[in-house]
PDB file of C-alpha atoms and ligand atoms in Angstrom:
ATOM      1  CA  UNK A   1       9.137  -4.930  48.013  1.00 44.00           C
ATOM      2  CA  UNK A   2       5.775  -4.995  49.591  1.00 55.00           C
ATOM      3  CA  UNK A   3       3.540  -7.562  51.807  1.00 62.00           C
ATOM      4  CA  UNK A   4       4.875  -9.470  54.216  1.00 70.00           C
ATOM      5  CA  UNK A   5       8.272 -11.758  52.716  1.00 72.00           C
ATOM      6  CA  UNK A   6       8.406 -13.277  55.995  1.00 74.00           C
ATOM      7  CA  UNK A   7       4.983 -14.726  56.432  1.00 79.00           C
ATOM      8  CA  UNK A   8       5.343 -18.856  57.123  1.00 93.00           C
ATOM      9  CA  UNK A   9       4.429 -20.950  54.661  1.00 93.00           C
ATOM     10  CA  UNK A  10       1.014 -22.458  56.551  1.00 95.00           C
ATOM     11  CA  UNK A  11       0.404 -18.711  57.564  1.00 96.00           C
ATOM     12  CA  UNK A  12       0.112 -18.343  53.396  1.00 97.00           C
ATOM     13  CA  UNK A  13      -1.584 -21.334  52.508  1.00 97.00           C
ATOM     14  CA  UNK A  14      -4.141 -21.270  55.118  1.00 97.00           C
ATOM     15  CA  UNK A  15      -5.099 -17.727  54.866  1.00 97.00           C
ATOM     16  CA  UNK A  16      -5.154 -17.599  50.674  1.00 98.00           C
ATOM     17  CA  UNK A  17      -8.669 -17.342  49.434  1.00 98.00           C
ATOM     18  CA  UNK A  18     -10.014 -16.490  46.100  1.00 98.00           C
ATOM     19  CA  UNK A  19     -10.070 -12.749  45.834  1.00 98.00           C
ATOM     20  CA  UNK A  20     -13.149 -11.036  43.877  1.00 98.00           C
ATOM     21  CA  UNK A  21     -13.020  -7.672  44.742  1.00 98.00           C
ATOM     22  CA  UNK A  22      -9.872  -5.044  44.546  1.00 98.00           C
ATOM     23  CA  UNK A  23      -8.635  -1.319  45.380  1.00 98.00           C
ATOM     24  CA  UNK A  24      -8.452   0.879  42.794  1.00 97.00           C
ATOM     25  CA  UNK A  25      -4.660   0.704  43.560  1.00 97.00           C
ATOM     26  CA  UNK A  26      -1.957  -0.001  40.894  1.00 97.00           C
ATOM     27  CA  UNK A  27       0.311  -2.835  41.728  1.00 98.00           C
ATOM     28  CA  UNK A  28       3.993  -2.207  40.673  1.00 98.00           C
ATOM     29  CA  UNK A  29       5.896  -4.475  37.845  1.00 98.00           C
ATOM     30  CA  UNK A  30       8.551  -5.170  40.158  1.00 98.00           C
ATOM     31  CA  UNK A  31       6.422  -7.089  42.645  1.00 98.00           C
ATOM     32  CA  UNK A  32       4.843  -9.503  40.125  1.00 98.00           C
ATOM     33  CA  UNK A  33       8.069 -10.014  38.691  1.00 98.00           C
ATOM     34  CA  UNK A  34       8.938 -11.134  42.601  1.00 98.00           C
ATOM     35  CA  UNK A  35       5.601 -12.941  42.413  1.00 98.00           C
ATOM     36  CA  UNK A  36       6.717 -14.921  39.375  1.00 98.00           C
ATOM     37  CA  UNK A  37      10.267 -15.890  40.311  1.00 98.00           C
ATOM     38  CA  UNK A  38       8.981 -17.452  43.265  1.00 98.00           C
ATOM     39  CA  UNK A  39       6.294 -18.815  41.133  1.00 98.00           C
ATOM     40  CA  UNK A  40       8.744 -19.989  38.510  1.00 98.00           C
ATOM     41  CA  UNK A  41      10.193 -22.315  41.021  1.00 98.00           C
ATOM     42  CA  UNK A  42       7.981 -24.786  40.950  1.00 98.00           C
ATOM     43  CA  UNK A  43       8.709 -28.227  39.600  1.00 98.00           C
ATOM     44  CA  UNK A  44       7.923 -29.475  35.702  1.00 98.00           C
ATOM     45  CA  UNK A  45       8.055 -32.573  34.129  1.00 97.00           C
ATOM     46  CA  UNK A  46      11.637 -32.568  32.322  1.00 97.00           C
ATOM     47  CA  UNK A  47      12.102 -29.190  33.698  1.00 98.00           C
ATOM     48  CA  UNK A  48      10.383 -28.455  30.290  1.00 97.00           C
ATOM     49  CA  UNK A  49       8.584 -24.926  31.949  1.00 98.00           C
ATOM     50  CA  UNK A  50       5.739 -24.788  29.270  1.00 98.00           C
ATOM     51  CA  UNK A  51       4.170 -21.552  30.403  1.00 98.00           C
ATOM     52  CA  UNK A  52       4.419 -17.916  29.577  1.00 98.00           C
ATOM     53  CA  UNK A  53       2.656 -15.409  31.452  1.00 98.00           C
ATOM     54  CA  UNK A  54       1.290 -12.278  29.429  1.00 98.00           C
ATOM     55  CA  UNK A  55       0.366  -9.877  32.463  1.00 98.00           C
ATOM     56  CA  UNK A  56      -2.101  -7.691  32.013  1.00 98.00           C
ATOM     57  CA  UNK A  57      -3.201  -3.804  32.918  1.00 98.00           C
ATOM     58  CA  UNK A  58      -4.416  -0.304  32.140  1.00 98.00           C
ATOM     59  CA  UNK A  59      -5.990  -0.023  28.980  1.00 98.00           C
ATOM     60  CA  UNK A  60      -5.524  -2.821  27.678  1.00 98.00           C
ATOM     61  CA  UNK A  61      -7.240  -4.722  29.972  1.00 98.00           C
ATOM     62  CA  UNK A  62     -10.094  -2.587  29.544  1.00 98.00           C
ATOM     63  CA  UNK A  63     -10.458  -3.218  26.180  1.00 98.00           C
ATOM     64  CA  UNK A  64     -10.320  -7.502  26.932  1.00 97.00           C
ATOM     65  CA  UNK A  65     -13.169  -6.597  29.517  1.00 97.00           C
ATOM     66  CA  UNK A  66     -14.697  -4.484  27.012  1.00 97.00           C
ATOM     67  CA  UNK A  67     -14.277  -7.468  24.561  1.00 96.00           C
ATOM     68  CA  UNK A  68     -15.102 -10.311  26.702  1.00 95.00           C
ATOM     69  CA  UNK A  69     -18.290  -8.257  28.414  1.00 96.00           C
ATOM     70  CA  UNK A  70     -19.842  -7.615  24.464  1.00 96.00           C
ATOM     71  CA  UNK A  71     -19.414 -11.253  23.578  1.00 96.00           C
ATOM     72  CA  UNK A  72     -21.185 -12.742  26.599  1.00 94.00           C
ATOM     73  CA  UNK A  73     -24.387 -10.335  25.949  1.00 94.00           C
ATOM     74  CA  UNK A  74     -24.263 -11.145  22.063  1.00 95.00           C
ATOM     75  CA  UNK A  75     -24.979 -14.921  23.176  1.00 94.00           C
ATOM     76  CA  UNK A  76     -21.056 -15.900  21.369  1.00 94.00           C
ATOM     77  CA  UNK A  77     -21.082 -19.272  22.618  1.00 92.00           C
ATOM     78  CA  UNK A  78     -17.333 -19.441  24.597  1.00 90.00           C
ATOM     79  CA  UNK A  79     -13.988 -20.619  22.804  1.00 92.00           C
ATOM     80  CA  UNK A  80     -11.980 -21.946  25.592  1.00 91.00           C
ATOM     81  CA  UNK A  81      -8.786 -23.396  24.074  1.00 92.00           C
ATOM     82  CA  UNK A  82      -9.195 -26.368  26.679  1.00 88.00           C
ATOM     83  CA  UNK A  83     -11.585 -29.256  27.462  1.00 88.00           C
ATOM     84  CA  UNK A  84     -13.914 -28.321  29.443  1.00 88.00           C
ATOM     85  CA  UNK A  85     -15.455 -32.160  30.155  1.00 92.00           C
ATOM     86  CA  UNK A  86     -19.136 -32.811  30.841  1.00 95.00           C
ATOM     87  CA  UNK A  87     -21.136 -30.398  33.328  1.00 95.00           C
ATOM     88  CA  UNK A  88     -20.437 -31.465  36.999  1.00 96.00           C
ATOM     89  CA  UNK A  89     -22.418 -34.289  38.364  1.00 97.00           C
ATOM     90  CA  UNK A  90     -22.833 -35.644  42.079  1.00 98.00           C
ATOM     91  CA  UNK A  91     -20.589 -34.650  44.448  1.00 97.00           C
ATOM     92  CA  UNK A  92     -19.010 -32.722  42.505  1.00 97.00           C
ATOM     93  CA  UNK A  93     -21.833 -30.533  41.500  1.00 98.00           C
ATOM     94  CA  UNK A  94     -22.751 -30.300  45.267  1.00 98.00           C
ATOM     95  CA  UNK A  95     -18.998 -28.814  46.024  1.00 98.00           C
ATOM     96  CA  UNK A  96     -19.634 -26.446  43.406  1.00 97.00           C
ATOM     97  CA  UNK A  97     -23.105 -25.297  44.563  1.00 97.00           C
ATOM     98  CA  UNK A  98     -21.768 -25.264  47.709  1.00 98.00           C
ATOM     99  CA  UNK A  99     -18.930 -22.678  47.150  1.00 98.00           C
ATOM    100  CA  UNK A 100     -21.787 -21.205  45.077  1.00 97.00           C
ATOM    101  CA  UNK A 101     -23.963 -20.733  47.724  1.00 97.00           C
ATOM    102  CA  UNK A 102     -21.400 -19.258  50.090  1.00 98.00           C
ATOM    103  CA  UNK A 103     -20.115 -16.681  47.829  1.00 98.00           C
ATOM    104  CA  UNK A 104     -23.833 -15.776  47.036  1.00 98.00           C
ATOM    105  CA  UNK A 105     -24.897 -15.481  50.566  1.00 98.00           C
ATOM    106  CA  UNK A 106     -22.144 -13.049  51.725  1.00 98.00           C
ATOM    107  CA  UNK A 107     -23.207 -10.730  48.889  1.00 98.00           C
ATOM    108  CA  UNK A 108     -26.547 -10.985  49.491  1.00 98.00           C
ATOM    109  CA  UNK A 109     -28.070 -11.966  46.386  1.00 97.00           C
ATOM    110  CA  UNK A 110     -31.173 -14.652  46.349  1.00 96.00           C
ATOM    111  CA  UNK A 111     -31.202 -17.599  44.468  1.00 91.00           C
ATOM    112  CA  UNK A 112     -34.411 -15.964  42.242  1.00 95.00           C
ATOM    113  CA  UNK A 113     -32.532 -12.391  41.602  1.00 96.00           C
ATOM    114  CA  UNK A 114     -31.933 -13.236  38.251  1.00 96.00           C
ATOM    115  CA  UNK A 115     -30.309  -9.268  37.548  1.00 96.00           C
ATOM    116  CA  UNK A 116     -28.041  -9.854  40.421  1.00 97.00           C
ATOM    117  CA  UNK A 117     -26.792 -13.057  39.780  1.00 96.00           C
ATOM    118  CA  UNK A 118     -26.064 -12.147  36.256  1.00 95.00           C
ATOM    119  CA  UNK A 119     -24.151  -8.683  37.586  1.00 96.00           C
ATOM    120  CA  UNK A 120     -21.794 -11.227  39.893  1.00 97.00           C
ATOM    121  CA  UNK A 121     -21.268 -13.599  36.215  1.00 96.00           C
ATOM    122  CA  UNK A 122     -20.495 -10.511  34.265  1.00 96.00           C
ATOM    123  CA  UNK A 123     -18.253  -9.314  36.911  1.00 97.00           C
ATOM    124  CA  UNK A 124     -16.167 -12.609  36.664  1.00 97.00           C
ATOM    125  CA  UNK A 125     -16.204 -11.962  32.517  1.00 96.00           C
ATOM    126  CA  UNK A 126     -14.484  -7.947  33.736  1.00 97.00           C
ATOM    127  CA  UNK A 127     -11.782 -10.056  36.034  1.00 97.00           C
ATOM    128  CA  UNK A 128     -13.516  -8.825  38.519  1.00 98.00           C
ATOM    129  CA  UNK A 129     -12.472  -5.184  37.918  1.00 98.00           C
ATOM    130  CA  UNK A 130      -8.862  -6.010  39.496  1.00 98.00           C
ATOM    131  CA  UNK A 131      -5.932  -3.877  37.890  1.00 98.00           C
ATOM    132  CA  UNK A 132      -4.168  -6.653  37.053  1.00 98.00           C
ATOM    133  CA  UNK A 133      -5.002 -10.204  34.583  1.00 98.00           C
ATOM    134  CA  UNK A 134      -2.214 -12.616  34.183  1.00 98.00           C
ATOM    135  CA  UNK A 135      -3.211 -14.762  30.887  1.00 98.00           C
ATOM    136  CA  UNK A 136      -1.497 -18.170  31.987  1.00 98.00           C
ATOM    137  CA  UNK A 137      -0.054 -20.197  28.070  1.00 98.00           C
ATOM    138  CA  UNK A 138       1.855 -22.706  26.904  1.00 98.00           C
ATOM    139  CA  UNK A 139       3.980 -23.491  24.515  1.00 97.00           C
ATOM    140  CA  UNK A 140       1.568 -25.706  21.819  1.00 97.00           C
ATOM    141  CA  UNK A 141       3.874 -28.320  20.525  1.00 97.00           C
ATOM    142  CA  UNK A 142       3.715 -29.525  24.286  1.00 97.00           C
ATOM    143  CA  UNK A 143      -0.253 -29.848  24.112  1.00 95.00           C
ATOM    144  CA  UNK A 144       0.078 -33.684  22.791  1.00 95.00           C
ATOM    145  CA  UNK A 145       0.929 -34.150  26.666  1.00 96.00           C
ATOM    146  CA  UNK A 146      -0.777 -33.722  29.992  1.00 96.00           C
ATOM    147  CA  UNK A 147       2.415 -32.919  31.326  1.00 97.00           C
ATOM    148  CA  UNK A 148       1.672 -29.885  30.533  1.00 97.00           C
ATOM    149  CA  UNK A 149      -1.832 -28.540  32.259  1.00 97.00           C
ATOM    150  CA  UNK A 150      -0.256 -30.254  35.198  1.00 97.00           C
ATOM    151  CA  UNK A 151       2.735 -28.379  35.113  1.00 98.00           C
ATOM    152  CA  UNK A 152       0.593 -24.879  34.547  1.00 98.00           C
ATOM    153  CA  UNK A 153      -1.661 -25.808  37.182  1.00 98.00           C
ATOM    154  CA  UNK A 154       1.156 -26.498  39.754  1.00 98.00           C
ATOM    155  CA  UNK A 155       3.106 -22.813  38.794  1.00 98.00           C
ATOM    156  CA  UNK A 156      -0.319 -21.000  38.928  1.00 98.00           C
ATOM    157  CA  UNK A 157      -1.291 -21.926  42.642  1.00 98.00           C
ATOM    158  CA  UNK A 158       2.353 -21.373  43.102  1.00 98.00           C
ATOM    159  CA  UNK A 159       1.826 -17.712  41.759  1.00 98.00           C
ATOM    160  CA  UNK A 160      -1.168 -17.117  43.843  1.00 98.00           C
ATOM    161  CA  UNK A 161       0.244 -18.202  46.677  1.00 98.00           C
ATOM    162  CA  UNK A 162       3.255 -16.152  46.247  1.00 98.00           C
ATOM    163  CA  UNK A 163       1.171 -13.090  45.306  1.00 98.00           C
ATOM    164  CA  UNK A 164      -0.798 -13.413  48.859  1.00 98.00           C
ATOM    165  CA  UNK A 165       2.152 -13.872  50.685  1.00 96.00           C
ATOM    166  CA  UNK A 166       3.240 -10.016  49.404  1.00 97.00           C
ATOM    167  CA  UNK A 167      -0.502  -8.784  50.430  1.00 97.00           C
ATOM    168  CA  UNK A 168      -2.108  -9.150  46.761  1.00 98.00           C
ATOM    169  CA  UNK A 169      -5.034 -10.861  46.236  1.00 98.00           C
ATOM    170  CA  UNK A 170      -5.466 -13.164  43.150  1.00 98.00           C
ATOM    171  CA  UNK A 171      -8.297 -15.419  41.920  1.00 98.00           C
ATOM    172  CA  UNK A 172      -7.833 -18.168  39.149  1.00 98.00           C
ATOM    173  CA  UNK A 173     -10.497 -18.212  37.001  1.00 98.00           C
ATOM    174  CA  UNK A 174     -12.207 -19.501  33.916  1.00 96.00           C
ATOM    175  CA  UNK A 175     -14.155 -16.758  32.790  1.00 95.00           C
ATOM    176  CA  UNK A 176     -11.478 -14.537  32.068  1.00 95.00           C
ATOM    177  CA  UNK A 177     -10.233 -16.713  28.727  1.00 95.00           C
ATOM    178  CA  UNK A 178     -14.055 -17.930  27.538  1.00 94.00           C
ATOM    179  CA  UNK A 179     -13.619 -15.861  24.952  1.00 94.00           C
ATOM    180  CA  UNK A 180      -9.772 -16.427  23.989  1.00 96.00           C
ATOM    181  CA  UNK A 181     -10.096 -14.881  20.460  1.00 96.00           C
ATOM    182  CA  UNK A 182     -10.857 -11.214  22.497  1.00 97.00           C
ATOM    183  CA  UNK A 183      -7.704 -12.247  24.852  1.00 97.00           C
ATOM    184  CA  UNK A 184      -5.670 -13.526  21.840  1.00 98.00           C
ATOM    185  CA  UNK A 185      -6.284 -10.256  20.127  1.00 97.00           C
ATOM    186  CA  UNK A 186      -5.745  -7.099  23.056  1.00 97.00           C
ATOM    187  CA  UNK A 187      -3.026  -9.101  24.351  1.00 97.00           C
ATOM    188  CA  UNK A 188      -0.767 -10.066  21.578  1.00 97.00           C
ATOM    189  CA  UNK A 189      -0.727 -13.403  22.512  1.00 98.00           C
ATOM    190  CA  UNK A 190       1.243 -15.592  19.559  1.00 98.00           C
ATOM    191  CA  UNK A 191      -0.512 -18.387  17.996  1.00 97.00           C
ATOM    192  CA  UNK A 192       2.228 -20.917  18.976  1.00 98.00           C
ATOM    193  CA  UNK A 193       1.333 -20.411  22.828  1.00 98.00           C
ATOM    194  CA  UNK A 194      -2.296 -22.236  23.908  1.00 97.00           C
ATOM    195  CA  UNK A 195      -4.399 -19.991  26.646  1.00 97.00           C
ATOM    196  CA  UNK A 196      -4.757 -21.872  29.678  1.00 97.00           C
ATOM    197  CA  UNK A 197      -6.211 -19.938  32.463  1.00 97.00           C
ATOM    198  CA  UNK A 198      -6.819 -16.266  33.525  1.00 98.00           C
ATOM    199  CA  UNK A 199      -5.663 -14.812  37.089  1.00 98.00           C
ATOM    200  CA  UNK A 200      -7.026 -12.100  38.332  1.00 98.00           C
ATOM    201  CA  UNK A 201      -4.933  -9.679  40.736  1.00 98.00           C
ATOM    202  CA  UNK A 202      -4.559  -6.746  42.979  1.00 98.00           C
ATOM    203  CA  UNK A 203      -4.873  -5.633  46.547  1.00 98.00           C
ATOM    204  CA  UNK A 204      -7.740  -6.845  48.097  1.00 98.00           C
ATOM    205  CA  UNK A 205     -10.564  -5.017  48.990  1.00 98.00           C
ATOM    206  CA  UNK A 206     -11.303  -5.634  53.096  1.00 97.00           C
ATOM    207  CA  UNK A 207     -14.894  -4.492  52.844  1.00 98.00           C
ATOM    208  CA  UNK A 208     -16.058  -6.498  49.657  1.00 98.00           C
ATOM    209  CA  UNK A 209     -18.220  -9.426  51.121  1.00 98.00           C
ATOM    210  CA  UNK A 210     -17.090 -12.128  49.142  1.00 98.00           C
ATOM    211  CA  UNK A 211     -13.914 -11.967  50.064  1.00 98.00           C
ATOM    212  CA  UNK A 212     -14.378 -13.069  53.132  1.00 98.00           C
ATOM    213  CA  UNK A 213     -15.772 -16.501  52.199  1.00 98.00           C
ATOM    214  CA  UNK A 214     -13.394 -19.344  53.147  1.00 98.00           C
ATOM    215  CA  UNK A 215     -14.424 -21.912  50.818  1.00 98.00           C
ATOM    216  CA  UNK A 216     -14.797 -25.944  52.142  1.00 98.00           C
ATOM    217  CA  UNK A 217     -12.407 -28.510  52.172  1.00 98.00           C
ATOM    218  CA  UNK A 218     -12.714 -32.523  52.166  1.00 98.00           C
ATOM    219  CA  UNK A 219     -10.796 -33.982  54.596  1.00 98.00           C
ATOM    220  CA  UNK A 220      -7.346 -35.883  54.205  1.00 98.00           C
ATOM    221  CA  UNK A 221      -8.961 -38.875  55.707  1.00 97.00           C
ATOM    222  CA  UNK A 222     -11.448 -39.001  52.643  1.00 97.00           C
ATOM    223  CA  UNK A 223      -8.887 -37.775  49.840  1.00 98.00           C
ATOM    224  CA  UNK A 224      -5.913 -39.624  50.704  1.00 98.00           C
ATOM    225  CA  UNK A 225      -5.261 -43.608  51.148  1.00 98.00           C
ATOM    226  CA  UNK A 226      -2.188 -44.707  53.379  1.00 98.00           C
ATOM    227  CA  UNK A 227      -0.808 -48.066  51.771  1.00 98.00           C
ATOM    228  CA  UNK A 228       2.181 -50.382  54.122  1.00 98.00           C
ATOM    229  CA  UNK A 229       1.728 -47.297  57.187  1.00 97.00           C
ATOM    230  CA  UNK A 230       1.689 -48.714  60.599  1.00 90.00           C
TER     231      UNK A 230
HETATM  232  C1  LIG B   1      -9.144 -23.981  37.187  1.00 50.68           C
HETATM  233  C2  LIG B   1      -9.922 -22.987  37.997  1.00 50.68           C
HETATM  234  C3  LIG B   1     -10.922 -22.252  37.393  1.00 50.68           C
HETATM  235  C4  LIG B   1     -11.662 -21.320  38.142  1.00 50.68           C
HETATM  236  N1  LIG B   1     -12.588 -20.546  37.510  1.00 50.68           N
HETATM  237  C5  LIG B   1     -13.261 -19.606  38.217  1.00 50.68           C
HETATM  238  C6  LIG B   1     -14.151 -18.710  37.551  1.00 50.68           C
HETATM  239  O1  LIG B   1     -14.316 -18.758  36.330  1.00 50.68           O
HETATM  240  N2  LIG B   1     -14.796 -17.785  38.314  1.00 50.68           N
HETATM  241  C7  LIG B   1     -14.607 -17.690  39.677  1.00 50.68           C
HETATM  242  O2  LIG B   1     -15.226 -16.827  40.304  1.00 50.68           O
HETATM  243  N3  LIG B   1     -13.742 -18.512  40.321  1.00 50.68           N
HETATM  244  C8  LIG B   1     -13.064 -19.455  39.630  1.00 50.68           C
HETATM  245  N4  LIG B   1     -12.162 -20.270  40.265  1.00 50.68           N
HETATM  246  C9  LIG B   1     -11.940 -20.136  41.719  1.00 50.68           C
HETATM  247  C10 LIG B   1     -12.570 -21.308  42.481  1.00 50.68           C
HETATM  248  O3  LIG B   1     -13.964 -21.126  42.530  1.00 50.68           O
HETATM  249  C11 LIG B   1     -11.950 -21.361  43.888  1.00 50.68           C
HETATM  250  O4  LIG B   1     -10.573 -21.577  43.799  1.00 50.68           O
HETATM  251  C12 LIG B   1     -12.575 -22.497  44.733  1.00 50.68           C
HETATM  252  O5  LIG B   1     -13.949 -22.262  44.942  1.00 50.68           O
HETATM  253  C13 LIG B   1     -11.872 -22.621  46.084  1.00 50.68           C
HETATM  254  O6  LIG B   1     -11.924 -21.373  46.756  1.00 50.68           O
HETATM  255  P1  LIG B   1     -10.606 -20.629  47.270  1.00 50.68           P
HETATM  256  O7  LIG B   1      -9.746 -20.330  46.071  1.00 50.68           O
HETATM  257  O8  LIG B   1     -11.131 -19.364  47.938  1.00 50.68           O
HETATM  258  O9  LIG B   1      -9.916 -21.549  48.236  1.00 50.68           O
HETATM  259  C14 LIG B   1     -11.401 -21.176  39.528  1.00 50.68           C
HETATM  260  C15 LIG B   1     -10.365 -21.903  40.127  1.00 50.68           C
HETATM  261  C16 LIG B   1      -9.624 -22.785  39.370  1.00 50.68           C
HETATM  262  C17 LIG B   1      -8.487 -23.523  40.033  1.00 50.68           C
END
């Protein structure tokens, strides 16, 4: 057991960020496995529980950064095994230059340092060098529905809440499964199963800048509509 177990629920939620930087420290089997049953608790539609999770380290994972790193340079457009939708537009574009912008400035790089900038993307392609990559699937004959993204969506902020509540550090991310054939391969992942998402993990790393960044958040009053309230 490590972390805090007793840390209240806001305490977690409020305090999670996205985590891009890690100790060289190894994190023990036994606490992701605590990581997941708490994970594992969160709700599905039927109580069908699509997902696997095919978690990640040592040498393997080098060889998927290895993998993912050579692809990227080589030009190989990416093979996501989900829609990715049109590039972000409008406010949505501006939340994600935002976010963009604050993770840039506490690293210092400028908007022009085109070497720099393309450091931080392959850093994101290495899972950000954490000792740890938790490959999020599902089961494929439950792809016809979007049950199912839902449902893996809902147990992976569930994990990475659960993972910061025992002092580890996790970041969801993209970039992690652009190249799913590399992932597919290194991690024996079966062709019946669909790669949804990567998660990066490990103990954070107090004195990398970008950790730091506490990203923005609309407020209630402009996501949420109160219908027959007083
Ligand atoms: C579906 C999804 C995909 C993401 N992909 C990436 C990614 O590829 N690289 C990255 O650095 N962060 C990625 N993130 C992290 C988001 O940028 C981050 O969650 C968001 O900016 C809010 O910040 P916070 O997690 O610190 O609250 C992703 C998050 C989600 C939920």
């Amino acid at each position: 057991m490590s972390g805090n177990p007793d840390m209240a629920y806001d305490e977690v939620v409020m305090g999670r960020r996205s985590i891009r930087g890690y100790l060289d420290k190894p994190v023990p089997q036994a606490v992701i496995e605590e990581v997941l049953t708490l994970a594992m608790r969160s709700p599905t539609s039927m109580n069908t529980q699509p997902w696997h999770f095919h978690v990640i380290t040592g040498e393997p994972l080098d060889r998927i950064r290895k993998g993912n790193t050579e692809r990227i340079l080589a030009g190989e457009p990416d093979s996501r095994e989900f829609r990715r939708g049109e590039p972000f537009a409008g406010v949505h574009r501006e939340r994600q230059i935002g976010v963009a912008k604050q993770l840039f400035g506490a690293m210092g790089i400028e908007r022009d340092d085109k070497e720099k900038r393309q450091d931080w993307v392959l850093r994101g392609f290495r899972q950000f060098d954490a000792p740890v990559c938790v490959i999020v699937t599902y089961d494929r004959e439950l792809s016809g529905s979007d049950d199912t993204p839902f449902d893996c969506g809902a147990v992976t902020t569930a994990l990475v809440n659960a993972a910061w509540s025992r002092g580890l550090g996790c970041v969801i991310n993209s970039q992690g499964i652009m190249q799913s054939p590399v992932v597919r391969e290194h991690a024996g992942i079966p062709d019946d199963q669909v790669i949804m998402k990567a998660v990066a993990m490990g103990w954070p790393d107090e004195s990398f800048p970008a950790n730091a960044v506490v990203s923005e958040r609309k407020p209630v009053a402009e996501a949420a509509r109160f219908v027959g309230f007083e």
